[in-house]
Tab-separated table of C-alpha atoms and ligand atoms in Angstrom:
chain	number	residue	atom	x	y	z
A	222	MET	CA	-18.817	39.481	-17.513
A	223	LYS	CA	-16.436	42.093	-16.068
A	224	LEU	CA	-17.871	44.105	-12.959
A	225	VAL	CA	-16.604	46.443	-10.614
A	226	LEU	CA	-18.245	46.823	-7.333
A	227	ILE	CA	-18.397	49.997	-5.587
A	228	GLY	CA	-19.660	50.671	-1.903
A	229	ALA	CA	-18.859	52.166	1.268
A	230	PRO	CA	-17.708	50.035	4.262
A	231	ALA	CA	-20.694	47.872	5.462
A	232	ALA	CA	-22.814	48.758	2.524
A	233	GLY	CA	-23.094	45.003	1.894
A	234	LYS	CA	-20.422	44.421	-1.094
A	235	GLY	CA	-18.963	41.235	0.329
A	236	THR	CA	-22.520	39.624	0.627
A	237	GLN	CA	-23.561	40.757	-2.920
A	238	ALA	CA	-20.175	39.787	-4.375
A	239	ARG	CA	-20.667	36.241	-3.058
A	240	LYS	CA	-24.041	35.928	-4.670
A	241	LEU	CA	-22.792	37.327	-8.147
A	242	ILE	CA	-19.817	34.925	-7.993
A	243	SER	CA	-22.039	32.015	-7.780
A	244	LYS	CA	-24.691	33.068	-10.102
A	245	TYR	CA	-22.314	34.079	-13.051
A	246	SER	CA	-19.124	31.766	-12.194
A	247	LEU	CA	-17.018	34.787	-11.685
A	248	ALA	CA	-13.783	35.236	-10.061
A	249	TYR	CA	-13.597	37.530	-7.071
A	250	ILE	CA	-10.716	40.001	-7.085
A	251	SER	CA	-10.030	42.092	-3.989
A	252	THR	CA	-6.788	44.028	-4.406
A	253	GLY	CA	-6.696	44.698	-0.649
A	254	ASP	CA	-6.735	41.057	0.045
A	255	MET	CA	-4.064	40.085	-2.692
A	256	LEU	CA	-1.686	43.020	-1.396
A	257	ARG	CA	-2.157	41.593	2.336
A	258	GLU	CA	-1.532	37.897	0.996
A	259	GLU	CA	1.590	38.898	-0.875
A	260	VAL	CA	2.994	40.750	2.300
A	261	ALA	CA	2.164	37.594	4.249
A	262	LYS	CA	3.887	35.288	2.001
A	263	GLY	CA	6.928	37.621	1.748
A	264	THR	CA	7.023	37.410	-2.053
A	265	GLU	CA	9.203	39.943	-4.111
A	266	LEU	CA	6.006	41.877	-4.585
A	267	GLY	CA	5.150	41.600	-1.002
A	268	LEU	CA	8.281	43.065	0.138
A	269	LYS	CA	7.973	45.897	-2.298
A	270	VAL	CA	4.403	46.643	-1.141
A	271	LYS	CA	5.503	46.311	2.614
A	272	SER	CA	8.164	49.048	2.157
A	273	VAL	CA	5.924	51.411	0.194
A	274	MET	CA	3.244	50.920	3.028
A	275	ALA	CA	5.830	51.342	5.795
A	276	SER	CA	7.049	54.723	4.232
A	277	GLY	CA	3.352	55.862	4.703
A	278	SER	CA	2.700	56.123	0.960
A	279	LEU	CA	-0.033	54.467	-1.160
A	280	VAL	CA	0.819	51.658	-3.341
A	281	SER	CA	1.252	53.154	-6.774
A	282	ASP	CA	-1.263	52.923	-9.658
A	283	ASP	CA	1.171	51.241	-11.868
A	284	LEU	CA	1.919	48.587	-9.227
A	285	ILE	CA	-1.814	47.770	-8.659
A	286	ILE	CA	-2.432	47.657	-12.313
A	287	ALA	CA	0.415	45.071	-12.784
A	288	ILE	CA	-1.051	42.967	-9.997
A	289	VAL	CA	-4.526	43.093	-11.469
A	290	LYS	CA	-3.112	42.513	-14.978
A	291	GLU	CA	-1.457	39.209	-13.807
A	292	ARG	CA	-4.420	38.089	-11.787
A	293	ILE	CA	-7.051	38.341	-14.582
A	294	LYS	CA	-4.826	35.857	-16.696
A	295	ALA	CA	-5.742	33.129	-14.153
A	296	ASP	CA	-8.075	30.239	-15.177
A	297	ASP	CA	-10.803	31.086	-12.768
A	298	CYS	CA	-11.255	34.541	-14.780
A	299	LYS	CA	-12.310	32.901	-17.934
A	300	ASN	CA	-15.963	33.619	-17.435
A	301	GLY	CA	-15.218	37.110	-15.990
A	302	PHE	CA	-14.514	38.644	-12.694
A	303	ILE	CA	-15.649	41.080	-10.012
A	304	LEU	CA	-13.206	43.847	-8.841
A	305	ASP	CA	-13.664	44.925	-5.176
A	306	GLY	CA	-11.514	47.855	-3.936
A	307	PHE	CA	-10.176	48.633	-7.350
A	308	PRO	CA	-10.390	50.922	-9.243
A	309	ARG	CA	-10.394	53.446	-6.357
A	310	THR	CA	-9.668	56.567	-8.430
A	311	VAL	CA	-10.631	57.870	-11.929
A	312	VAL	CA	-6.963	57.569	-12.918
A	313	GLN	CA	-7.015	53.820	-11.927
A	314	ALA	CA	-10.395	53.410	-13.757
A	315	GLU	CA	-8.709	54.746	-17.075
A	316	LYS	CA	-5.829	52.567	-16.649
A	317	LEU	CA	-8.158	49.563	-16.255
A	318	ASP	CA	-10.154	50.506	-19.336
A	319	GLU	CA	-6.699	50.662	-21.276
A	320	LEU	CA	-5.974	47.170	-19.886
A	321	ILE	CA	-9.008	45.242	-20.525
A	322	GLY	CA	-11.224	47.549	-22.697
A	323	ASN	CA	-14.431	48.800	-20.973
A	324	ILE	CA	-16.028	46.931	-18.109
A	325	ASP	CA	-19.643	45.650	-18.467
A	326	LYS	CA	-21.054	47.290	-15.373
A	327	ALA	CA	-19.999	49.243	-12.244
A	328	ILE	CA	-22.384	48.438	-9.506
A	329	TYR	CA	-22.754	51.036	-6.722
A	330	ILE	CA	-24.542	49.958	-3.617
A	331	ASN	CA	-25.597	53.238	-2.136
A	332	CYS	CA	-26.573	53.587	1.344
A	333	PRO	CA	-26.812	56.818	3.586
A	334	ASP	CA	-23.886	57.474	5.974
A	335	SER	CA	-26.205	57.279	9.029
A	336	ALA	CA	-27.080	53.734	8.311
A	337	LEU	CA	-23.630	52.712	7.473
A	338	LEU	CA	-22.176	54.238	10.563
A	339	GLU	CA	-24.748	52.290	12.613
A	340	ARG	CA	-23.762	48.875	10.909
A	341	ILE	CA	-19.991	49.649	11.378
A	342	THR	CA	-20.300	50.641	15.052
A	343	ALA	CA	-22.439	47.540	15.661
A	344	ARG	CA	-19.528	45.190	14.765
A	345	GLU	CA	-18.000	43.149	17.547
A	346	THR	CA	-15.400	40.524	17.407
A	347	CYS	CA	-14.084	37.879	19.850
A	348	PRO	CA	-10.410	38.509	20.651
A	349	LYS	CA	-9.874	35.010	21.719
A	350	CYS	CA	-11.489	32.749	19.064
A	351	GLY	CA	-12.149	35.407	16.237
A	352	ALA	CA	-15.764	34.888	15.953
A	353	SER	CA	-17.615	38.144	14.744
A	354	TYR	CA	-20.961	39.659	15.523
A	355	ASN	CA	-23.121	42.480	14.879
A	356	LYS	CA	-25.349	43.987	17.534
A	357	ILE	CA	-28.041	44.715	14.920
A	358	SER	CA	-27.996	41.835	12.394
A	359	VAL	CA	-25.942	38.938	14.181
A	360	PRO	CA	-26.022	39.604	17.950
A	361	SER	CA	-24.378	37.439	20.529
A	362	LYS	CA	-26.682	35.450	22.749
A	363	VAL	CA	-25.424	37.487	25.769
A	364	SER	CA	-24.736	41.088	25.130
A	365	GLY	CA	-21.071	41.778	24.886
A	366	VAL	CA	-19.994	38.108	25.455
A	367	CYS	CA	-18.618	35.474	22.792
A	368	ASP	CA	-21.233	32.624	22.286
A	369	VAL	CA	-18.357	30.184	21.301
A	370	CYS	CA	-15.903	30.676	24.090
A	371	GLY	CA	-17.307	33.101	26.482
A	372	GLU	CA	-14.786	35.978	26.065
A	373	LYS	CA	-15.614	39.562	26.336
A	374	LEU	CA	-16.218	41.055	22.923
A	375	THR	CA	-14.315	43.871	21.481
A	376	GLN	CA	-14.615	46.397	18.761
A	377	ARG	CA	-11.904	46.932	16.056
A	378	LYS	CA	-10.208	50.200	16.177
A	379	ASP	CA	-11.467	51.255	12.771
A	380	ASP	CA	-15.168	50.370	13.804
A	381	THR	CA	-15.694	53.170	16.335
A	382	VAL	CA	-17.751	56.184	15.486
A	383	GLU	CA	-14.860	58.645	14.790
A	384	ALA	CA	-12.978	56.062	12.682
A	385	GLY	CA	-16.063	55.085	10.938
A	386	LYS	CA	-16.851	58.698	10.044
A	387	ALA	CA	-13.307	59.245	8.590
A	388	ARG	CA	-13.562	56.090	6.668
A	389	LEU	CA	-16.794	57.082	5.220
A	390	GLU	CA	-15.549	60.534	4.372
A	391	THR	CA	-12.450	59.082	2.470
A	392	PHE	CA	-14.773	56.741	0.710
A	393	HIS	CA	-16.989	59.756	-0.497
A	394	LYS	CA	-13.959	61.709	-1.579
A	395	GLN	CA	-12.662	58.922	-3.606
A	396	SER	CA	-15.820	57.249	-5.073
A	397	GLU	CA	-17.895	60.186	-6.128
A	398	PRO	CA	-15.587	61.079	-9.241
A	399	LEU	CA	-15.424	57.313	-9.846
A	400	VAL	CA	-19.293	56.937	-9.919
A	401	ALA	CA	-19.360	59.999	-12.189
A	402	TYR	CA	-16.898	58.373	-14.542
A	403	TYR	CA	-18.923	55.180	-14.960
A	404	LYS	CA	-21.991	57.227	-15.234
A	405	ASN	CA	-20.619	59.123	-18.071
A	406	GLN	CA	-19.671	55.890	-19.893
A	407	GLY	CA	-23.349	54.757	-19.271
A	408	ARG	CA	-22.003	51.720	-17.305
A	409	LEU	CA	-23.140	52.621	-13.935
A	410	PHE	CA	-25.857	50.647	-12.042
A	411	GLU	CA	-26.818	52.240	-8.783
A	412	VAL	CA	-28.798	50.311	-6.337
A	413	ASP	CA	-30.408	51.385	-3.039
A	414	GLY	CA	-28.517	49.396	-0.460
A	415	MET	CA	-31.382	49.961	2.059
A	416	ILE	CA	-34.052	47.802	0.299
A	417	GLY	CA	-32.833	44.651	1.816
A	418	ILE	CA	-30.177	42.156	0.964
A	419	ASP	CA	-32.324	39.786	-1.220
A	420	ASN	CA	-33.942	42.898	-2.918
A	421	VAL	CA	-30.450	44.306	-3.800
A	422	THR	CA	-29.485	40.982	-5.321
A	423	GLU	CA	-32.527	40.721	-7.225
A	424	ALA	CA	-31.973	44.250	-8.614
A	425	ILE	CA	-28.507	43.356	-9.674
A	426	PHE	CA	-29.578	40.107	-11.308
A	427	ALA	CA	-32.369	41.943	-13.223
A	428	GLU	CA	-29.871	44.573	-14.531
A	429	LEU	CA	-27.195	42.070	-15.517
A	430	GLY	CA	-29.670	39.423	-16.864
A	431	ASP	CA	-29.187	35.770	-17.187
B	621	LIG	ZN1	-14.851	33.689	21.254
């Protein structure tokens, strides 16, 4: 099974991906994570990526495609995979189709911006031990204080209201044509991300079947 997961920041992609992976024995492929790993390991590819990013440019479609092409050859992809963070554009989606043939399904978890912004800005992390919280869903016992080590909790720079709005705007600009692309192919499954985590999972499982 070859899946693409589409959803704004805080739409619950990670949670749903974990459930899909265990039900269908799929590999999870996050191109963002992979790029960060390569940079951290200092591989030839990592150095290339680092210099592209340092120049303020985006990593090219060809480079990303090359990475995905290698990754899906791995053993853990034999039952299929979930792509997260790729394709980001229609051009990338076309290149992916050229590479693997059509995907089975693009799953789009749709949530209104107001709810997403509320979730994003509710995130807090501990600068000392790295524990993460969410004022709405996973609050610390004492407001603003880490349960584990007692340090004052902070917010990531990109989890502020202004940064959150900008991230959502970017997401819409990029994802709307992509959603339309898969819709035209008859491969889009759009699910309402506001019906609760378990109901979202159930809807996706029902769509994909056993
Ligand atoms: Zn802590």
